[in-house]
Amino acid sequence: MRELEAQVAQLLGRLQALEAQWAQDSTTSSQPPSTDKPWAPKSERQKTGRSSGAQRGHVGKTLKMAEHVDEVVTLPLTGHCACGHAWESVHAQGQVARQVHDLPELRLQVTEYRADVKVCPGCRHRQHAPFPDHVPGQVQYGPRVHGLAVYLNASHFVPLERTSEILEALCGARPSDGTIVLNLRLAADRLVDFETQLKAALLQQPVLHADETGSKVNGKLQWMHVVSCAQLTLYGHHAQRGFAALEAMNVLPQFEGFLMHDAWSTYFKLSAKHALCGAHLLRELRGLAEHHAQVWAGELRDALRLVYHQQKDGTITPELVEAFEHRFDALLDAGLKANPPAPPVPGRRGRTKQTPGRNLALRCQQHRLAVLRFLHDEGVPFDNNQAERDIRPWCVKRKVSGGFRSEEGAQHFARIRSYISTLQKQGMNVWHGLVSVFRGDVIMPSFCC
């Protein structure tokens, strides 16, 4: 009888675990929103009572009349007035203007460089004038064509063949896949100095955000890592997810400020001061409350949301912080009592697998200071949304144009994306930046953030 009861309890536990796993979505786990079921997920945002759309005081954007125009088309008034008088005989008293903003007809502009050839009358040495550095061959594309190819492929993730098709449709140039790959390699080589200065600037930041996501190279799983702040972004592609990748990027092992992350164990090997993402914690607590009937998790989630919004609104006080911390500790104790240690499995070596509730409660106790860092250190945010936003383009790239053909190509792509993302964050024109790379005078962002 006892054996049957033990088997039933074991089967019920497995059933509950499977049901919880099936019900996971982006609101109850770290899964991306793209994996959610067709129905809309719940939002963590609190209701404000305001209607949707632009709010009062929002500055709208509209197309405005240009002060300087390229072409003026005069429209004379002809015909007759309703009274029968001919308009041609009437002097115009003024004009009403309307403007059409459009692209000019795109075509390749071919510039031919003709170098003088001279023969020395003394030694009969034949010499021609030197060509500019950007004209190494007899026929080549210019920096704008190269810049546009890289812009389409690296900024908007257009695959190589479709990039060629777009260039042919727009301006009649159809570079091969190999030419575009060479453009990416050349751009990456010329951005080495940018990456060096970027790493040095990141080390001076008080708070950094870190995250990682999968990236395929020839069908094999590798990893794209990001280290960023509000004004700077560094991407690094590596075959491993672990500490070797962080060492290759050469930033976080030397960083001594606050590092915001999602509690991945490798980050705790760093000497930085750790801060854990509150948004991840809220999702995990929701999953425990909704799918595992963990009452303490729901209460802790409500308390954490309340103190976060109090801090965000500026209504937090030291007394409220102290009261929350007492409740935080009490609820974690309740979580451990509700999830006692699982007994060792006979014949199985190693640590015994614990319930999700116990694992989360233990993690929050072990890294209590990192979880509550946002309440005590000014400038440390509640969540890791900065890194989440910076890593999201790689998920888009993975869906739109797939993986990479080589590790070298992935690393080149990562350096170019670091440059693009940093320019975007600082409000600089990405197109002008990429063209400057191929002109040899790279436009640098500000590294004093």
CSV table of N, CA and C in Angstrom, one decimal, residues 201-324:
chain,number,residue,atom,x,y,z
A,201,ALA,N,36.1,52.4,-22.6
A,201,ALA,CA,35.0,53.2,-22.1
A,201,ALA,C,34.0,52.4,-21.2
A,202,LEU,N,33.7,51.2,-21.6
A,202,LEU,CA,32.8,50.3,-20.8
A,202,LEU,C,33.4,50.1,-19.4
A,203,LEU,N,34.7,49.9,-19.3
A,203,LEU,CA,35.3,49.7,-18.0
A,203,LEU,C,35.2,50.8,-17.0
A,204,GLN,N,34.9,52.0,-17.6
A,204,GLN,CA,34.7,53.2,-16.7
A,204,GLN,C,33.3,53.4,-16.3
A,205,GLN,N,32.4,52.6,-16.8
A,205,GLN,CA,31.0,52.8,-16.5
A,205,GLN,C,30.6,52.3,-15.0
A,206,PRO,N,29.8,53.0,-14.3
A,206,PRO,CA,29.4,52.5,-13.0
A,206,PRO,C,28.5,51.3,-13.0
A,207,VAL,N,27.7,51.2,-14.0
A,207,VAL,CA,26.8,50.0,-14.1
A,207,VAL,C,26.8,49.4,-15.6
A,208,LEU,N,27.0,48.1,-15.7
A,208,LEU,CA,26.9,47.5,-17.0
A,208,LEU,C,25.8,46.4,-16.9
A,209,HIS,N,25.3,46.1,-18.1
A,209,HIS,CA,24.3,45.0,-18.3
A,209,HIS,C,24.9,43.9,-19.2
A,210,ALA,N,24.6,42.7,-18.9
A,210,ALA,CA,25.1,41.6,-19.6
A,210,ALA,C,24.0,40.5,-19.9
A,211,ASP,N,24.1,39.9,-21.1
A,211,ASP,CA,23.2,38.9,-21.4
A,211,ASP,C,23.8,38.1,-22.6
A,212,GLU,N,23.1,37.0,-23.0
A,212,GLU,CA,23.6,36.2,-24.1
A,212,GLU,C,22.5,35.4,-24.7
A,213,THR,N,22.7,35.0,-26.0
A,213,THR,CA,21.7,34.2,-26.7
A,213,THR,C,22.3,33.3,-27.7
A,214,GLY,N,21.6,32.3,-28.1
A,214,GLY,CA,22.2,31.3,-29.0
A,214,GLY,C,22.4,31.9,-30.4
A,215,SER,N,23.4,31.4,-31.1
A,215,SER,CA,23.7,31.9,-32.5
A,215,SER,C,24.3,30.7,-33.3
A,216,LYS,N,23.8,30.4,-34.4
A,216,LYS,CA,24.2,29.2,-35.2
A,216,LYS,C,25.4,29.6,-36.1
A,217,VAL,N,26.4,28.7,-36.2
A,217,VAL,CA,27.5,28.8,-37.1
A,217,VAL,C,27.6,27.5,-37.8
A,218,ASN,N,27.2,27.5,-39.1
A,218,ASN,CA,27.2,26.2,-39.9
A,218,ASN,C,26.3,25.2,-39.2
A,219,GLY,N,25.2,25.7,-38.7
A,219,GLY,CA,24.2,24.8,-38.0
A,219,GLY,C,24.5,24.4,-36.6
A,220,LYS,N,25.7,24.8,-36.1
A,220,LYS,CA,26.0,24.4,-34.7
A,220,LYS,C,25.8,25.6,-33.8
A,221,LEU,N,25.3,25.2,-32.6
A,221,LEU,CA,25.0,26.3,-31.6
A,221,LEU,C,26.3,26.9,-31.1
A,222,GLN,N,26.3,28.2,-31.2
A,222,GLN,CA,27.3,29.0,-30.5
A,222,GLN,C,26.6,30.2,-29.8
A,223,TRP,N,27.3,31.2,-29.3
A,223,TRP,CA,26.7,32.2,-28.4
A,223,TRP,C,27.1,33.6,-28.8
A,224,MET,N,26.1,34.5,-28.7
A,224,MET,CA,26.3,35.9,-28.9
A,224,MET,C,26.2,36.6,-27.5
A,225,HIS,N,27.2,37.2,-27.1
A,225,HIS,CA,27.2,37.9,-25.8
A,225,HIS,C,27.1,39.4,-26.0
A,226,VAL,N,26.5,40.1,-25.0
A,226,VAL,CA,26.4,41.6,-25.0
A,226,VAL,C,26.8,42.1,-23.7
A,227,VAL,N,27.5,43.2,-23.7
A,227,VAL,CA,27.9,44.0,-22.5
A,227,VAL,C,27.5,45.4,-22.9
A,228,SER,N,26.7,46.1,-22.1
A,228,SER,CA,26.2,47.4,-22.6
A,228,SER,C,25.8,48.3,-21.5
A,229,CYS,N,25.6,49.6,-21.8
A,229,CYS,CA,25.0,50.5,-21.0
A,229,CYS,C,24.1,51.4,-21.9
A,230,ALA,N,23.6,52.5,-21.4
A,230,ALA,CA,22.6,53.3,-22.1
A,230,ALA,C,23.2,53.9,-23.4
A,231,GLN,N,24.5,54.2,-23.4
A,231,GLN,CA,25.2,54.8,-24.6
A,231,GLN,C,26.1,54.0,-25.4
A,232,LEU,N,26.5,52.8,-24.9
A,232,LEU,CA,27.5,52.0,-25.5
A,232,LEU,C,27.1,50.5,-25.6
A,233,THR,N,27.5,49.8,-26.6
A,233,THR,CA,27.1,48.4,-26.8
A,233,THR,C,28.3,47.7,-27.3
A,234,LEU,N,28.7,46.6,-26.7
A,234,LEU,CA,29.7,45.7,-27.2
A,234,LEU,C,29.1,44.3,-27.4
A,235,TYR,N,29.2,43.7,-28.6
A,235,TYR,CA,28.8,42.4,-28.8
A,235,TYR,C,30.1,41.5,-29.0
A,236,GLY,N,29.9,40.2,-28.6
A,236,GLY,CA,31.0,39.3,-28.9
A,236,GLY,C,30.5,37.9,-29.2
A,237,HIS,N,31.0,37.3,-30.2
A,237,HIS,CA,30.5,36.0,-30.6
A,237,HIS,C,31.6,35.0,-30.2
A,238,HIS,N,31.1,33.9,-29.6
A,238,HIS,CA,32.1,32.8,-29.2
A,238,HIS,C,31.4,31.5,-29.2
A,239,ALA,N,32.3,30.5,-29.4
A,239,ALA,CA,31.8,29.1,-29.5
A,239,ALA,C,31.2,28.6,-28.2
A,240,GLN,N,31.6,29.2,-27.1
A,240,GLN,CA,31.2,28.8,-25.7
A,240,GLN,C,30.3,29.8,-25.1
A,241,ARG,N,29.5,29.4,-24.1
A,241,ARG,CA,28.7,30.3,-23.4
A,241,ARG,C,29.4,30.7,-22.1
A,242,GLY,N,30.4,29.9,-21.7
A,242,GLY,CA,31.0,30.1,-20.3
A,242,GLY,C,32.0,31.2,-20.2
A,243,PHE,N,32.8,31.1,-19.2
A,243,PHE,CA,33.8,32.1,-18.8
A,243,PHE,C,34.8,32.4,-19.9
A,244,ALA,N,35.1,31.5,-20.8
A,244,ALA,CA,36.0,31.7,-21.9
A,244,ALA,C,35.5,32.8,-22.8
A,245,ALA,N,34.2,32.9,-23.0
A,245,ALA,CA,33.6,33.9,-23.9
A,245,ALA,C,33.8,35.3,-23.2
A,246,LEU,N,33.6,35.4,-21.9
A,246,LEU,CA,33.8,36.7,-21.2
A,246,LEU,C,35.2,37.1,-21.3
A,247,GLU,N,36.2,36.1,-21.1
A,247,GLU,CA,37.6,36.5,-21.2
A,247,GLU,C,37.9,37.0,-22.6
A,248,ALA,N,37.4,36.4,-23.6
A,248,ALA,CA,37.6,36.8,-25.0
A,248,ALA,C,37.2,38.2,-25.3
A,249,MET,N,36.0,38.6,-24.7
A,249,MET,CA,35.5,40.0,-24.9
A,249,MET,C,36.4,41.0,-24.1
A,250,ASN,N,37.1,40.5,-23.0
A,250,ASN,CA,38.1,41.3,-22.3
A,250,ASN,C,37.5,42.6,-21.7
A,251,VAL,N,36.3,42.5,-21.1
A,251,VAL,CA,35.7,43.6,-20.4
A,251,VAL,C,35.3,43.2,-18.9
A,252,LEU,N,34.4,42.3,-18.9
A,252,LEU,CA,33.8,41.9,-17.6
A,252,LEU,C,34.8,41.3,-16.6
A,253,PRO,N,35.9,40.6,-17.0
A,253,PRO,CA,36.8,40.1,-16.0
A,253,PRO,C,37.6,41.2,-15.3
A,254,GLN,N,37.7,42.4,-15.9
A,254,GLN,CA,38.4,43.5,-15.3
A,254,GLN,C,37.4,44.5,-14.6
A,255,PHE,N,36.1,44.3,-14.9
A,255,PHE,CA,35.1,45.3,-14.4
A,255,PHE,C,34.9,45.2,-12.9
A,256,GLU,N,34.8,46.4,-12.2
A,256,GLU,CA,34.7,46.4,-10.8
A,256,GLU,C,33.4,47.2,-10.3
A,257,GLY,N,32.6,47.6,-11.3
A,257,GLY,CA,31.4,48.3,-10.9
A,257,GLY,C,30.2,47.3,-10.7
A,258,PHE,N,29.0,47.8,-10.9
A,258,PHE,CA,27.8,47.0,-10.7
A,258,PHE,C,27.5,46.3,-12.0
A,259,LEU,N,27.3,45.0,-12.0
A,259,LEU,CA,26.9,44.2,-13.1
A,259,LEU,C,25.5,43.7,-13.0
A,260,MET,N,24.6,44.1,-13.8
A,260,MET,CA,23.2,43.6,-13.8
A,260,MET,C,23.1,42.5,-14.8
A,261,HIS,N,22.6,41.3,-14.3
A,261,HIS,CA,22.4,40.1,-15.1
A,261,HIS,C,21.3,39.3,-14.6
A,262,ASP,N,21.1,38.1,-15.2
A,262,ASP,CA,19.9,37.3,-14.9
A,262,ASP,C,20.2,36.1,-14.0
A,263,ALA,N,21.3,36.2,-13.2
A,263,ALA,CA,21.7,35.1,-12.3
A,263,ALA,C,22.3,33.9,-12.9
A,264,TRP,N,22.8,34.0,-14.2
A,264,TRP,CA,23.5,32.9,-14.8
A,264,TRP,C,24.8,32.7,-14.0
A,265,SER,N,25.1,31.4,-13.7
A,265,SER,CA,26.1,31.1,-12.7
A,265,SER,C,27.5,31.6,-13.1
A,266,THR,N,27.8,31.7,-14.4
A,266,THR,CA,29.1,32.1,-14.8
A,266,THR,C,29.4,33.6,-14.4
A,267,TYR,N,28.4,34.4,-14.4
A,267,TYR,CA,28.6,35.8,-14.0
A,267,TYR,C,29.1,35.9,-12.5
A,268,PHE,N,28.7,35.0,-11.7
A,268,PHE,CA,29.1,35.1,-10.3
A,268,PHE,C,30.6,34.8,-10.1
A,269,LYS,N,31.3,34.3,-11.1
A,269,LYS,CA,32.7,34.1,-11.0
A,269,LYS,C,33.5,35.4,-11.2
A,270,LEU,N,32.8,36.5,-11.6
A,270,LEU,CA,33.4,37.8,-11.8
A,270,LEU,C,33.6,38.5,-10.5
A,271,SER,N,34.5,39.4,-10.4
A,271,SER,CA,34.7,40.2,-9.2
A,271,SER,C,33.8,41.5,-9.1
A,272,ALA,N,33.0,41.7,-10.1
A,272,ALA,CA,32.1,42.8,-10.1
A,272,ALA,C,31.1,42.7,-8.9
A,273,LYS,N,30.4,43.8,-8.6
A,273,LYS,CA,29.4,43.8,-7.6
A,273,LYS,C,28.1,43.5,-8.4
A,274,HIS,N,27.4,42.4,-8.0
A,274,HIS,CA,26.3,41.8,-8.7
A,274,HIS,C,25.0,42.5,-8.4
A,275,ALA,N,24.1,42.6,-9.4
A,275,ALA,CA,22.7,43.0,-9.2
A,275,ALA,C,21.9,42.1,-10.1
A,276,LEU,N,20.8,41.5,-9.6
A,276,LEU,CA,20.0,40.5,-10.3
A,276,LEU,C,18.8,41.2,-10.8
A,277,CYS,N,18.4,40.8,-12.0
A,277,CYS,CA,17.2,41.3,-12.7
A,277,CYS,C,15.9,41.1,-12.0
A,278,GLY,N,15.2,42.1,-11.6
A,278,GLY,CA,13.9,41.9,-10.9
A,278,GLY,C,12.8,41.5,-11.8
A,279,ALA,N,12.9,41.8,-13.1
A,279,ALA,CA,11.9,41.4,-14.1
A,279,ALA,C,11.9,39.9,-14.2
A,280,HIS,N,13.1,39.3,-14.3
A,280,HIS,CA,13.2,37.8,-14.3
A,280,HIS,C,12.6,37.2,-13.1
A,281,LEU,N,12.9,37.8,-11.9
A,281,LEU,CA,12.3,37.2,-10.6
A,281,LEU,C,10.8,37.3,-10.6
A,282,LEU,N,10.3,38.4,-11.1
A,282,LEU,CA,8.8,38.6,-11.1
A,282,LEU,C,8.2,37.5,-12.0
A,283,ARG,N,8.8,37.2,-13.1
A,283,ARG,CA,8.2,36.1,-14.0
A,283,ARG,C,8.3,34.8,-13.3
A,284,GLU,N,9.4,34.5,-12.7
A,284,GLU,CA,9.5,33.2,-12.0
A,284,GLU,C,8.5,33.1,-10.9
A,285,LEU,N,8.3,34.1,-10.1
A,285,LEU,CA,7.4,34.1,-9.0
A,285,LEU,C,6.0,33.9,-9.5
A,286,ARG,N,5.6,34.5,-10.6
A,286,ARG,CA,4.3,34.4,-11.2
A,286,ARG,C,4.1,32.9,-11.6
A,287,GLY,N,5.1,32.3,-12.3
A,287,GLY,CA,5.0,30.9,-12.7
A,287,GLY,C,4.8,30.0,-11.5
A,288,LEU,N,5.5,30.2,-10.4
A,288,LEU,CA,5.3,29.4,-9.2
A,288,LEU,C,3.9,29.6,-8.6
A,289,ALA,N,3.4,30.8,-8.6
A,289,ALA,CA,2.1,31.1,-8.0
A,289,ALA,C,1.0,30.5,-8.9
A,290,GLU,N,1.1,30.6,-10.2
A,290,GLU,CA,0.0,30.2,-11.1
A,290,GLU,C,0.0,28.7,-11.4
A,291,HIS,N,1.2,28.1,-11.5
A,291,HIS,CA,1.3,26.8,-12.0
A,291,HIS,C,1.7,25.8,-11.0
A,292,HIS,N,2.2,26.3,-9.8
A,292,HIS,CA,2.6,25.3,-8.8
A,292,HIS,C,1.9,25.6,-7.4
A,293,ALA,N,0.9,26.5,-7.5
A,293,ALA,CA,0.1,26.9,-6.3
A,293,ALA,C,1.0,27.3,-5.1
A,294,GLN,N,2.1,28.0,-5.3
A,294,GLN,CA,2.9,28.5,-4.3
A,294,GLN,C,2.4,29.9,-3.8
A,295,VAL,N,1.7,29.9,-2.7
A,295,VAL,CA,1.1,31.1,-2.2
A,295,VAL,C,2.2,32.1,-1.8
A,296,TRP,N,3.3,31.7,-1.2
A,296,TRP,CA,4.3,32.6,-0.8
A,296,TRP,C,4.9,33.4,-2.0
A,297,ALA,N,5.0,32.7,-3.2
A,297,ALA,CA,5.6,33.3,-4.4
A,297,ALA,C,4.7,34.4,-4.9
A,298,GLY,N,3.3,34.2,-4.8
A,298,GLY,CA,2.4,35.3,-5.2
A,298,GLY,C,2.5,36.5,-4.3
A,299,GLU,N,2.6,36.2,-3.0
A,299,GLU,CA,2.7,37.3,-2.1
A,299,GLU,C,4.1,38.1,-2.2
A,300,LEU,N,5.1,37.3,-2.4
A,300,LEU,CA,6.4,38.0,-2.6
A,300,LEU,C,6.4,38.8,-3.9
A,301,ARG,N,5.8,38.3,-4.9
A,301,ARG,CA,5.7,39.0,-6.2
A,301,ARG,C,5.0,40.4,-6.0
A,302,ASP,N,3.8,40.3,-5.3
A,302,ASP,CA,3.1,41.5,-5.1
A,302,ASP,C,3.9,42.5,-4.2
A,303,ALA,N,4.6,42.0,-3.2
A,303,ALA,CA,5.4,42.9,-2.4
A,303,ALA,C,6.5,43.5,-3.2
A,304,LEU,N,7.2,42.8,-4.0
A,304,LEU,CA,8.3,43.3,-4.8
A,304,LEU,C,7.8,44.3,-5.8
A,305,ARG,N,6.7,44.0,-6.5
A,305,ARG,CA,6.1,45.0,-7.4
A,305,ARG,C,5.8,46.3,-6.7
A,306,LEU,N,5.2,46.2,-5.5
A,306,LEU,CA,4.8,47.4,-4.8
A,306,LEU,C,6.0,48.3,-4.4
A,307,VAL,N,7.1,47.7,-3.9
A,307,VAL,CA,8.2,48.5,-3.5
A,307,VAL,C,9.0,49.0,-4.7
A,308,TYR,N,8.9,48.3,-5.8
A,308,TYR,CA,9.5,48.8,-7.1
A,308,TYR,C,8.8,50.1,-7.5
A,309,HIS,N,7.5,50.0,-7.6
A,309,HIS,CA,6.8,51.2,-8.0
A,309,HIS,C,6.9,52.3,-7.0
A,310,GLN,N,7.0,52.0,-5.8
A,310,GLN,CA,7.2,53.1,-4.8
A,310,GLN,C,8.5,53.8,-5.0
A,311,GLN,N,9.6,53.0,-5.3
A,311,GLN,CA,10.9,53.6,-5.6
A,311,GLN,C,10.8,54.4,-6.9
A,312,LYS,N,10.1,53.8,-7.9
A,312,LYS,CA,10.0,54.5,-9.2
A,312,LYS,C,9.3,55.8,-9.1
A,313,ASP,N,8.2,55.9,-8.3
A,313,ASP,CA,7.5,57.1,-8.1
A,313,ASP,C,8.1,58.1,-7.1
A,314,GLY,N,9.2,57.7,-6.5
A,314,GLY,CA,9.8,58.5,-5.5
A,314,GLY,C,9.1,58.6,-4.1
A,315,THR,N,8.2,57.7,-3.8
A,315,THR,CA,7.5,57.7,-2.6
A,315,THR,C,8.1,56.7,-1.6
A,316,ILE,N,9.2,56.1,-1.9
A,316,ILE,CA,9.8,55.1,-1.0
A,316,ILE,C,10.5,55.8,0.2
A,317,THR,N,10.5,55.2,1.3
A,317,THR,CA,11.1,55.7,2.5
A,317,THR,C,12.0,54.6,3.2
A,318,PRO,N,13.0,55.0,4.0
A,318,PRO,CA,13.8,54.0,4.7
A,318,PRO,C,12.9,53.0,5.5
A,319,GLU,N,11.8,53.5,6.1
A,319,GLU,CA,10.9,52.6,6.9
A,319,GLU,C,10.2,51.6,6.0
A,320,LEU,N,9.8,52.0,4.8
A,320,LEU,CA,9.2,51.1,3.8
A,320,LEU,C,10.2,50.1,3.3
A,321,VAL,N,11.4,50.5,3.1
A,321,VAL,CA,12.4,49.5,2.7
A,321,VAL,C,12.7,48.5,3.7
A,322,GLU,N,12.8,48.9,5.0
A,322,GLU,CA,13.0,48.0,6.1
A,322,GLU,C,11.9,47.0,6.3
A,323,ALA,N,10.7,47.5,6.2
A,323,ALA,CA,9.5,46.7,6.3
A,323,ALA,C,9.5,45.6,5.2
A,324,PHE,N,9.8,46.1,3.9
A,324,PHE,CA,9.8,45.1,2.8
A,324,PHE,C,10.9,44.0,3.0
